[in-house]
Amino acid sequence: MDVKLLYVSRTGFTKQYADYIADKLKLQAIEYKKGSGLNKNDNIIFCSSVFGGNITELTDIRNEVDQRKIRVLACGIVPPSSEVINQLAKENHIDAEQIYYVPGGLDYSKLNFLKKSILKMVKSSLEKKVVRSADEEETLRRLNVGGSFVDFSYCDALIKDYLNER
């Protein structure tokens, strides 16, 4: 099975995962650019960030490649869970089985004003909640401290699935 590993990374955390997966699978990690000449039948591992429930550039790549041939490594600030994967699948119109969710990081210095403002509102909303779940507490902690939460062990399932299909 011929596979292309593409990524979109604005703050560098998603690129770390793409590079790790590329090394493990002996692939080249290529930064995705819209209209980059993909073939409809290409098999894709697509590593991208999540912001506001949206997987960055997924709509564009779906327009270039058969959606059934895409595996998505979604990188976000919220702690990984099956609920997060199911919500991402629903909001991004893709099967949950195609999504692998990993913890990313937060570097406020690399975000534009709009994204910083949105995260500030999310943080404020979480702070106002009287009762928070463990995941909400962890998200709030991550919003407060920022930094990297990258954990390559979350790539194991994607790597295993890829190797089993070869």
Short mmCIF file of N, CA and C in Angstrom, two decimals:
data_model
loop_
_atom_site.label_atom_id
_atom_site.label_comp_id
_atom_site.label_asym_id
_atom_site.label_seq_id
_atom_site.Cartn_x
_atom_site.Cartn_y
_atom_site.Cartn_z
N MET A 1 0.85 -1.18 0.00
CA MET A 1 0.00 0.00 0.00
C MET A 1 0.89 1.24 0.00
N ASP A 2 0.72 2.08 -0.99
CA ASP A 2 1.49 3.30 -1.10
C ASP A 2 0.77 4.39 -0.29
N VAL A 3 1.50 5.02 0.62
CA VAL A 3 0.90 6.01 1.51
C VAL A 3 1.71 7.29 1.49
N LYS A 4 1.00 8.41 1.55
CA LYS A 4 1.63 9.71 1.71
C LYS A 4 1.29 10.22 3.11
N LEU A 5 2.30 10.72 3.80
CA LEU A 5 2.10 11.29 5.12
C LEU A 5 2.18 12.80 4.98
N LEU A 6 1.05 13.46 5.17
CA LEU A 6 0.95 14.91 5.03
C LEU A 6 0.64 15.52 6.39
N TYR A 7 1.08 16.74 6.59
CA TYR A 7 0.78 17.40 7.86
C TYR A 7 0.55 18.89 7.65
N VAL A 8 -0.20 19.46 8.60
CA VAL A 8 -0.38 20.90 8.73
C VAL A 8 -0.03 21.22 10.17
N SER A 9 0.91 22.13 10.37
CA SER A 9 1.34 22.45 11.73
C SER A 9 1.68 23.92 11.83
N ARG A 10 0.91 24.63 12.61
CA ARG A 10 1.16 26.07 12.76
C ARG A 10 2.04 26.38 13.97
N THR A 11 2.02 25.51 14.97
CA THR A 11 2.81 25.78 16.17
C THR A 11 3.91 24.75 16.39
N GLY A 12 3.98 23.72 15.55
CA GLY A 12 5.07 22.75 15.62
C GLY A 12 4.76 21.43 16.31
N PHE A 13 3.68 21.37 17.07
CA PHE A 13 3.36 20.15 17.81
C PHE A 13 2.92 19.02 16.86
N THR A 14 2.08 19.36 15.90
CA THR A 14 1.63 18.35 14.94
C THR A 14 2.79 17.86 14.08
N LYS A 15 3.69 18.74 13.73
CA LYS A 15 4.87 18.34 12.95
C LYS A 15 5.71 17.33 13.72
N GLN A 16 5.80 17.49 15.03
CA GLN A 16 6.56 16.51 15.84
C GLN A 16 5.97 15.12 15.66
N TYR A 17 4.64 15.02 15.70
CA TYR A 17 3.99 13.72 15.49
C TYR A 17 4.23 13.21 14.07
N ALA A 18 4.10 14.08 13.09
CA ALA A 18 4.30 13.66 11.70
C ALA A 18 5.72 13.13 11.50
N ASP A 19 6.70 13.82 12.05
CA ASP A 19 8.09 13.38 11.92
C ASP A 19 8.30 12.04 12.62
N TYR A 20 7.70 11.86 13.77
CA TYR A 20 7.81 10.60 14.52
C TYR A 20 7.22 9.44 13.72
N ILE A 21 6.01 9.64 13.21
CA ILE A 21 5.34 8.59 12.42
C ILE A 21 6.14 8.30 11.15
N ALA A 22 6.62 9.35 10.50
CA ALA A 22 7.41 9.17 9.28
C ALA A 22 8.64 8.32 9.56
N ASP A 23 9.30 8.58 10.67
CA ASP A 23 10.48 7.81 11.03
C ASP A 23 10.12 6.34 11.28
N LYS A 24 9.06 6.11 12.02
CA LYS A 24 8.65 4.74 12.36
C LYS A 24 8.19 3.95 11.14
N LEU A 25 7.55 4.63 10.20
CA LEU A 25 6.99 3.95 9.03
C LEU A 25 7.85 4.08 7.77
N LYS A 26 9.00 4.73 7.93
CA LYS A 26 9.91 4.92 6.80
C LYS A 26 9.22 5.66 5.65
N LEU A 27 8.51 6.72 6.02
CA LEU A 27 7.84 7.58 5.05
C LEU A 27 8.45 8.98 5.14
N GLN A 28 8.12 9.80 4.18
CA GLN A 28 8.53 11.20 4.23
C GLN A 28 7.33 12.03 4.69
N ALA A 29 7.54 12.86 5.70
CA ALA A 29 6.49 13.78 6.16
C ALA A 29 6.54 15.02 5.27
N ILE A 30 5.41 15.31 4.62
CA ILE A 30 5.34 16.42 3.67
C ILE A 30 4.31 17.44 4.17
N GLU A 31 4.70 18.70 4.22
CA GLU A 31 3.76 19.74 4.64
C GLU A 31 2.69 19.88 3.56
N TYR A 32 1.43 19.78 3.97
CA TYR A 32 0.32 19.84 3.03
C TYR A 32 0.06 21.27 2.60
N LYS A 33 -0.09 21.43 1.31
CA LYS A 33 -0.50 22.69 0.71
C LYS A 33 -1.69 22.40 -0.19
N LYS A 34 -2.73 23.19 -0.08
CA LYS A 34 -3.92 23.01 -0.91
C LYS A 34 -3.54 23.00 -2.39
N GLY A 35 -4.10 22.03 -3.10
CA GLY A 35 -3.82 21.92 -4.52
C GLY A 35 -2.43 21.38 -4.82
N SER A 36 -1.95 20.51 -3.94
CA SER A 36 -0.58 20.02 -4.08
C SER A 36 -0.44 18.82 -5.02
N GLY A 37 -1.45 18.59 -5.85
CA GLY A 37 -1.34 17.55 -6.88
C GLY A 37 -1.52 16.14 -6.38
N LEU A 38 -2.37 15.96 -5.40
CA LEU A 38 -2.63 14.61 -4.91
C LEU A 38 -3.51 13.86 -5.91
N ASN A 39 -3.37 12.57 -5.91
CA ASN A 39 -4.18 11.70 -6.75
C ASN A 39 -5.39 11.26 -5.94
N LYS A 40 -6.57 11.21 -6.56
CA LYS A 40 -7.80 10.80 -5.87
C LYS A 40 -7.64 9.48 -5.14
N ASN A 41 -6.79 8.59 -5.66
CA ASN A 41 -6.63 7.26 -5.07
C ASN A 41 -5.47 7.14 -4.08
N ASP A 42 -4.81 8.25 -3.78
CA ASP A 42 -3.72 8.20 -2.80
C ASP A 42 -4.25 7.80 -1.43
N ASN A 43 -3.50 6.97 -0.73
CA ASN A 43 -3.78 6.66 0.66
C ASN A 43 -3.02 7.69 1.49
N ILE A 44 -3.72 8.33 2.41
CA ILE A 44 -3.16 9.46 3.13
C ILE A 44 -3.20 9.25 4.64
N ILE A 45 -2.08 9.54 5.28
CA ILE A 45 -2.07 9.77 6.73
C ILE A 45 -1.95 11.28 6.85
N PHE A 46 -2.97 11.89 7.42
CA PHE A 46 -3.03 13.35 7.49
C PHE A 46 -2.97 13.80 8.94
N CYS A 47 -1.89 14.45 9.30
CA CYS A 47 -1.68 14.97 10.65
C CYS A 47 -2.03 16.45 10.67
N SER A 48 -2.95 16.82 11.54
CA SER A 48 -3.40 18.21 11.56
C SER A 48 -3.86 18.60 12.96
N SER A 49 -3.90 19.88 13.19
CA SER A 49 -4.35 20.39 14.48
C SER A 49 -5.87 20.55 14.52
N VAL A 50 -6.37 20.64 15.74
CA VAL A 50 -7.79 20.85 15.97
C VAL A 50 -7.95 22.22 16.63
N PHE A 51 -8.89 22.99 16.13
CA PHE A 51 -9.22 24.26 16.78
C PHE A 51 -10.72 24.46 16.68
N GLY A 52 -11.36 24.58 17.83
CA GLY A 52 -12.81 24.77 17.86
C GLY A 52 -13.57 23.61 17.24
N GLY A 53 -13.04 22.41 17.37
CA GLY A 53 -13.69 21.22 16.83
C GLY A 53 -13.42 20.98 15.36
N ASN A 54 -12.71 21.90 14.71
CA ASN A 54 -12.40 21.80 13.29
C ASN A 54 -11.00 21.22 13.09
N ILE A 55 -10.90 20.18 12.28
CA ILE A 55 -9.59 19.63 11.92
C ILE A 55 -9.07 20.46 10.75
N THR A 56 -8.00 21.20 11.00
CA THR A 56 -7.45 22.15 10.04
C THR A 56 -7.14 21.51 8.70
N GLU A 57 -7.65 22.10 7.63
CA GLU A 57 -7.42 21.72 6.24
C GLU A 57 -8.04 20.37 5.83
N LEU A 58 -8.80 19.72 6.70
CA LEU A 58 -9.37 18.43 6.33
C LEU A 58 -10.34 18.56 5.16
N THR A 59 -11.14 19.61 5.14
CA THR A 59 -12.08 19.81 4.04
C THR A 59 -11.33 19.91 2.71
N ASP A 60 -10.23 20.65 2.71
CA ASP A 60 -9.46 20.81 1.48
C ASP A 60 -8.87 19.49 1.00
N ILE A 61 -8.30 18.73 1.91
CA ILE A 61 -7.69 17.46 1.50
C ILE A 61 -8.75 16.46 1.06
N ARG A 62 -9.92 16.51 1.67
CA ARG A 62 -11.02 15.63 1.25
C ARG A 62 -11.46 15.94 -0.17
N ASN A 63 -11.32 17.16 -0.60
CA ASN A 63 -11.67 17.52 -1.97
C ASN A 63 -10.66 16.99 -2.97
N GLU A 64 -9.48 16.62 -2.51
CA GLU A 64 -8.43 16.13 -3.40
C GLU A 64 -8.32 14.61 -3.42
N VAL A 65 -8.73 13.95 -2.34
CA VAL A 65 -8.52 12.52 -2.18
C VAL A 65 -9.82 11.85 -1.75
N ASP A 66 -10.03 10.62 -2.17
CA ASP A 66 -11.17 9.82 -1.72
C ASP A 66 -11.15 9.76 -0.19
N GLN A 67 -12.21 10.25 0.45
CA GLN A 67 -12.25 10.35 1.91
C GLN A 67 -12.01 9.00 2.59
N ARG A 68 -12.41 7.92 1.96
CA ARG A 68 -12.22 6.60 2.56
C ARG A 68 -10.76 6.20 2.65
N LYS A 69 -9.90 6.92 1.97
CA LYS A 69 -8.47 6.59 1.94
C LYS A 69 -7.66 7.50 2.85
N ILE A 70 -8.32 8.22 3.74
CA ILE A 70 -7.65 9.16 4.64
C ILE A 70 -7.70 8.63 6.07
N ARG A 71 -6.55 8.66 6.73
CA ARG A 71 -6.48 8.46 8.17
C ARG A 71 -6.03 9.80 8.74
N VAL A 72 -6.68 10.24 9.80
CA VAL A 72 -6.40 11.56 10.36
C VAL A 72 -5.81 11.42 11.76
N LEU A 73 -4.65 12.03 11.96
CA LEU A 73 -4.09 12.18 13.29
C LEU A 73 -4.42 13.61 13.70
N ALA A 74 -5.38 13.76 14.59
CA ALA A 74 -5.84 15.08 15.02
C ALA A 74 -5.15 15.45 16.33
N CYS A 75 -4.55 16.60 16.36
CA CYS A 75 -3.72 17.04 17.48
C CYS A 75 -4.39 18.23 18.16
N GLY A 76 -4.73 18.07 19.45
CA GLY A 76 -5.44 19.14 20.14
C GLY A 76 -5.05 19.31 21.59
N ILE A 77 -5.66 20.27 22.23
CA ILE A 77 -5.34 20.62 23.62
C ILE A 77 -6.17 19.82 24.63
N VAL A 78 -7.34 19.35 24.19
CA VAL A 78 -8.23 18.60 25.08
C VAL A 78 -7.65 17.19 25.28
N PRO A 79 -7.73 16.65 26.49
CA PRO A 79 -7.22 15.29 26.71
C PRO A 79 -7.92 14.26 25.81
N PRO A 80 -7.17 13.28 25.31
CA PRO A 80 -7.73 12.26 24.42
C PRO A 80 -8.81 11.41 25.11
N SER A 81 -9.87 11.12 24.35
CA SER A 81 -10.92 10.22 24.82
C SER A 81 -11.76 9.79 23.62
N SER A 82 -12.52 8.74 23.79
CA SER A 82 -13.39 8.29 22.70
C SER A 82 -14.46 9.34 22.42
N GLU A 83 -14.88 10.09 23.44
CA GLU A 83 -15.87 11.15 23.24
C GLU A 83 -15.32 12.24 22.33
N VAL A 84 -14.06 12.58 22.51
CA VAL A 84 -13.44 13.60 21.66
C VAL A 84 -13.39 13.11 20.22
N ILE A 85 -13.00 11.86 20.02
CA ILE A 85 -12.93 11.30 18.67
C ILE A 85 -14.31 11.30 18.02
N ASN A 86 -15.32 10.86 18.76
CA ASN A 86 -16.68 10.83 18.20
C ASN A 86 -17.18 12.23 17.86
N GLN A 87 -16.88 13.21 18.70
CA GLN A 87 -17.28 14.59 18.42
C GLN A 87 -16.56 15.14 17.20
N LEU A 88 -15.26 14.86 17.09
CA LEU A 88 -14.51 15.30 15.91
C LEU A 88 -15.05 14.66 14.64
N ALA A 89 -15.38 13.38 14.73
CA ALA A 89 -15.93 12.67 13.57
C ALA A 89 -17.23 13.34 13.12
N LYS A 90 -18.08 13.62 14.09
CA LYS A 90 -19.38 14.24 13.77
C LYS A 90 -19.19 15.64 13.18
N GLU A 91 -18.38 16.46 13.82
CA GLU A 91 -18.20 17.84 13.38
C GLU A 91 -17.44 17.96 12.06
N ASN A 92 -16.61 16.96 11.75
CA ASN A 92 -15.79 17.02 10.54
C ASN A 92 -16.26 16.06 9.46
N HIS A 93 -17.40 15.43 9.68
CA HIS A 93 -18.03 14.55 8.69
C HIS A 93 -17.09 13.46 8.18
N ILE A 94 -16.54 12.72 9.14
CA ILE A 94 -15.63 11.62 8.82
C ILE A 94 -15.88 10.49 9.82
N ASP A 95 -15.63 9.27 9.43
CA ASP A 95 -15.84 8.14 10.32
C ASP A 95 -14.86 8.17 11.48
N ALA A 96 -15.36 7.86 12.67
CA ALA A 96 -14.52 7.86 13.87
C ALA A 96 -13.35 6.89 13.74
N GLU A 97 -13.54 5.81 12.98
CA GLU A 97 -12.47 4.82 12.79
C GLU A 97 -11.29 5.39 12.01
N GLN A 98 -11.47 6.51 11.36
CA GLN A 98 -10.41 7.13 10.58
C GLN A 98 -9.62 8.15 11.39
N ILE A 99 -10.04 8.42 12.63
CA ILE A 99 -9.42 9.47 13.43
C ILE A 99 -8.62 8.86 14.58
N TYR A 100 -7.43 9.38 14.75
CA TYR A 100 -6.56 9.07 15.89
C TYR A 100 -6.30 10.43 16.55
N TYR A 101 -6.64 10.55 17.82
CA TYR A 101 -6.50 11.84 18.49
C TYR A 101 -5.31 11.81 19.44
N VAL A 102 -4.50 12.86 19.40
CA VAL A 102 -3.31 12.96 20.23
C VAL A 102 -3.26 14.32 20.93
N PRO A 103 -2.64 14.36 22.13
CA PRO A 103 -2.48 15.65 22.80
C PRO A 103 -1.37 16.46 22.15
N GLY A 104 -1.64 17.71 21.90
CA GLY A 104 -0.65 18.57 21.26
C GLY A 104 0.04 19.47 22.24
N GLY A 105 -0.17 20.72 22.09
CA GLY A 105 0.45 21.69 22.97
C GLY A 105 -0.14 23.05 22.72
N LEU A 106 0.36 24.01 23.45
CA LEU A 106 -0.17 25.37 23.34
C LEU A 106 0.99 26.35 23.45
N ASP A 107 1.20 27.09 22.39
CA ASP A 107 2.23 28.12 22.36
C ASP A 107 1.54 29.41 21.96
N TYR A 108 1.15 30.19 22.97
CA TYR A 108 0.40 31.42 22.71
C TYR A 108 1.16 32.38 21.79
N SER A 109 2.49 32.34 21.83
CA SER A 109 3.28 33.27 21.01
C SER A 109 3.13 33.01 19.52
N LYS A 110 2.65 31.83 19.14
CA LYS A 110 2.49 31.48 17.73
C LYS A 110 1.05 31.59 17.24
N LEU A 111 0.17 32.07 18.10
CA LEU A 111 -1.24 32.20 17.74
C LEU A 111 -1.58 33.63 17.40
N ASN A 112 -2.51 33.79 16.47
CA ASN A 112 -2.94 35.14 16.12
C ASN A 112 -3.93 35.66 17.18
N PHE A 113 -4.26 36.92 17.07
CA PHE A 113 -5.12 37.57 18.05
C PHE A 113 -6.48 36.87 18.19
N LEU A 114 -7.07 36.48 17.07
CA LEU A 114 -8.38 35.84 17.10
C LEU A 114 -8.33 34.52 17.87
N LYS A 115 -7.35 33.69 17.59
CA LYS A 115 -7.24 32.40 18.27
C LYS A 115 -6.94 32.58 19.75
N LYS A 116 -6.09 33.54 20.08
CA LYS A 116 -5.82 33.83 21.50
C LYS A 116 -7.11 34.27 22.20
N SER A 117 -7.89 35.10 21.54
CA SER A 117 -9.15 35.58 22.12
C SER A 117 -10.14 34.44 22.33
N ILE A 118 -10.23 33.55 21.37
CA ILE A 118 -11.14 32.40 21.50
C ILE A 118 -10.72 31.52 22.67
N LEU A 119 -9.42 31.24 22.76
CA LEU A 119 -8.94 30.41 23.86
C LEU A 119 -9.16 31.09 25.22
N LYS A 120 -9.06 32.40 25.25
CA LYS A 120 -9.32 33.15 26.48
C LYS A 120 -10.79 32.98 26.89
N MET A 121 -11.69 32.99 25.90
CA MET A 121 -13.11 32.79 26.20
C MET A 121 -13.38 31.37 26.68
N VAL A 122 -12.73 30.39 26.06
CA VAL A 122 -12.89 28.99 26.49
C VAL A 122 -12.40 28.85 27.93
N LYS A 123 -11.25 29.41 28.21
CA LYS A 123 -10.68 29.36 29.56
C LYS A 123 -11.63 30.01 30.56
N SER A 124 -12.15 31.18 30.23
CA SER A 124 -13.08 31.89 31.11
C SER A 124 -14.34 31.07 31.36
N SER A 125 -14.84 30.46 30.32
CA SER A 125 -16.04 29.62 30.44
C SER A 125 -15.78 28.43 31.37
N LEU A 126 -14.64 27.80 31.21
CA LEU A 126 -14.31 26.67 32.08
C LEU A 126 -14.12 27.12 33.53
N GLU A 127 -13.50 28.28 33.72
CA GLU A 127 -13.27 28.79 35.08
C GLU A 127 -14.59 29.09 35.79
N LYS A 128 -15.60 29.50 35.05
CA LYS A 128 -16.89 29.86 35.63
C LYS A 128 -17.73 28.64 36.03
N LYS A 129 -17.41 27.48 35.46
CA LYS A 129 -18.19 26.29 35.77
C LYS A 129 -18.00 25.91 37.23
N VAL A 130 -19.10 25.65 37.91
CA VAL A 130 -19.05 25.27 39.32
C VAL A 130 -18.51 23.84 39.46
N VAL A 131 -18.99 22.96 38.59
CA VAL A 131 -18.55 21.57 38.60
C VAL A 131 -17.91 21.27 37.24
N ARG A 132 -16.66 20.80 37.28
CA ARG A 132 -15.94 20.46 36.05
C ARG A 132 -15.56 18.99 36.07
N SER A 133 -15.60 18.37 34.89
CA SER A 133 -15.15 16.99 34.77
C SER A 133 -13.62 16.96 34.87
N ALA A 134 -13.06 15.78 34.99
CA ALA A 134 -11.60 15.63 35.05
C ALA A 134 -10.97 16.15 33.75
N ASP A 135 -11.61 15.86 32.62
CA ASP A 135 -11.08 16.34 31.34
C ASP A 135 -11.14 17.87 31.24
N GLU A 136 -12.21 18.45 31.76
CA GLU A 136 -12.32 19.92 31.76
C GLU A 136 -11.25 20.53 32.67
N GLU A 137 -11.00 19.90 33.80
CA GLU A 137 -9.94 20.38 34.71
C GLU A 137 -8.59 20.34 34.02
N GLU A 138 -8.33 19.23 33.31
CA GLU A 138 -7.05 19.09 32.62
C GLU A 138 -6.95 20.10 31.47
N THR A 139 -8.02 20.31 30.75
CA THR A 139 -8.02 21.30 29.68
C THR A 139 -7.73 22.69 30.25
N LEU A 140 -8.37 23.03 31.34
CA LEU A 140 -8.14 24.32 31.98
C LEU A 140 -6.68 24.45 32.43
N ARG A 141 -6.13 23.38 32.99
CA ARG A 141 -4.72 23.41 33.40
C ARG A 141 -3.83 23.66 32.18
N ARG A 142 -4.12 22.98 31.08
CA ARG A 142 -3.32 23.15 29.87
C ARG A 142 -3.44 24.56 29.31
N LEU A 143 -4.64 25.12 29.37
CA LEU A 143 -4.83 26.49 28.92
C LEU A 143 -4.06 27.48 29.79
N ASN A 144 -3.95 27.18 31.06
CA ASN A 144 -3.23 28.06 31.99
C ASN A 144 -1.71 27.97 31.84
N VAL A 145 -1.19 26.77 31.70
CA VAL A 145 0.27 26.60 31.69
C VAL A 145 0.88 26.60 30.30
N GLY A 146 0.09 26.24 29.28
CA GLY A 146 0.64 26.14 27.94
C GLY A 146 1.74 25.10 27.88
N GLY A 147 2.49 25.10 26.80
CA GLY A 147 3.60 24.18 26.65
C GLY A 147 3.23 22.96 25.83
N SER A 148 4.13 21.98 25.86
CA SER A 148 3.96 20.77 25.07
C SER A 148 3.37 19.64 25.90
N PHE A 149 2.39 18.97 25.33
CA PHE A 149 1.78 17.79 25.95
C PHE A 149 1.94 16.58 25.01
N VAL A 150 2.88 16.70 24.07
CA VAL A 150 3.13 15.67 23.07
C VAL A 150 3.52 14.37 23.77
N ASP A 151 2.88 13.29 23.33
CA ASP A 151 3.15 11.95 23.85
C ASP A 151 3.06 10.98 22.68
N PHE A 152 4.21 10.54 22.21
CA PHE A 152 4.27 9.71 21.02
C PHE A 152 3.59 8.36 21.18
N SER A 153 3.35 7.92 22.39
CA SER A 153 2.69 6.63 22.58
C SER A 153 1.28 6.64 21.98
N TYR A 154 0.69 7.82 21.82
CA TYR A 154 -0.64 7.91 21.21
C TYR A 154 -0.61 7.59 19.71
N CYS A 155 0.58 7.52 19.12
CA CYS A 155 0.72 7.18 17.70
C CYS A 155 0.72 5.68 17.46
N ASP A 156 0.86 4.90 18.52
CA ASP A 156 1.02 3.45 18.38
C ASP A 156 -0.12 2.79 17.61
N ALA A 157 -1.35 3.19 17.87
CA ALA A 157 -2.50 2.57 17.20
C ALA A 157 -2.46 2.84 15.70
N LEU A 158 -2.17 4.07 15.31
CA LEU A 158 -2.10 4.41 13.89
C LEU A 158 -0.97 3.63 13.23
N ILE A 159 0.19 3.59 13.86
CA ILE A 159 1.34 2.88 13.30
C ILE A 159 1.02 1.39 13.17
N LYS A 160 0.41 0.82 14.19
CA LYS A 160 0.04 -0.61 14.16
C LYS A 160 -0.96 -0.88 13.03
N ASP A 161 -1.97 -0.04 12.90
CA ASP A 161 -2.96 -0.22 11.83
C ASP A 161 -2.31 -0.14 10.45
N TYR A 162 -1.43 0.81 10.28
CA TYR A 162 -0.73 0.95 9.00
C TYR A 162 0.08 -0.31 8.69
N LEU A 163 0.84 -0.79 9.66
CA LEU A 163 1.69 -1.97 9.45
C LEU A 163 0.86 -3.22 9.18
N ASN A 164 -0.31 -3.33 9.81
CA ASN A 164 -1.17 -4.49 9.60
C ASN A 164 -1.80 -4.51 8.21
N GLU A 165 -1.91 -3.36 7.58
CA GLU A 165 -2.52 -3.26 6.26
C GLU A 165 -1.52 -3.50 5.13
N ARG A 166 -0.27 -3.49 5.44
CA ARG A 166 0.78 -3.64 4.41
C ARG A 166 0.82 -5.04 3.88
#
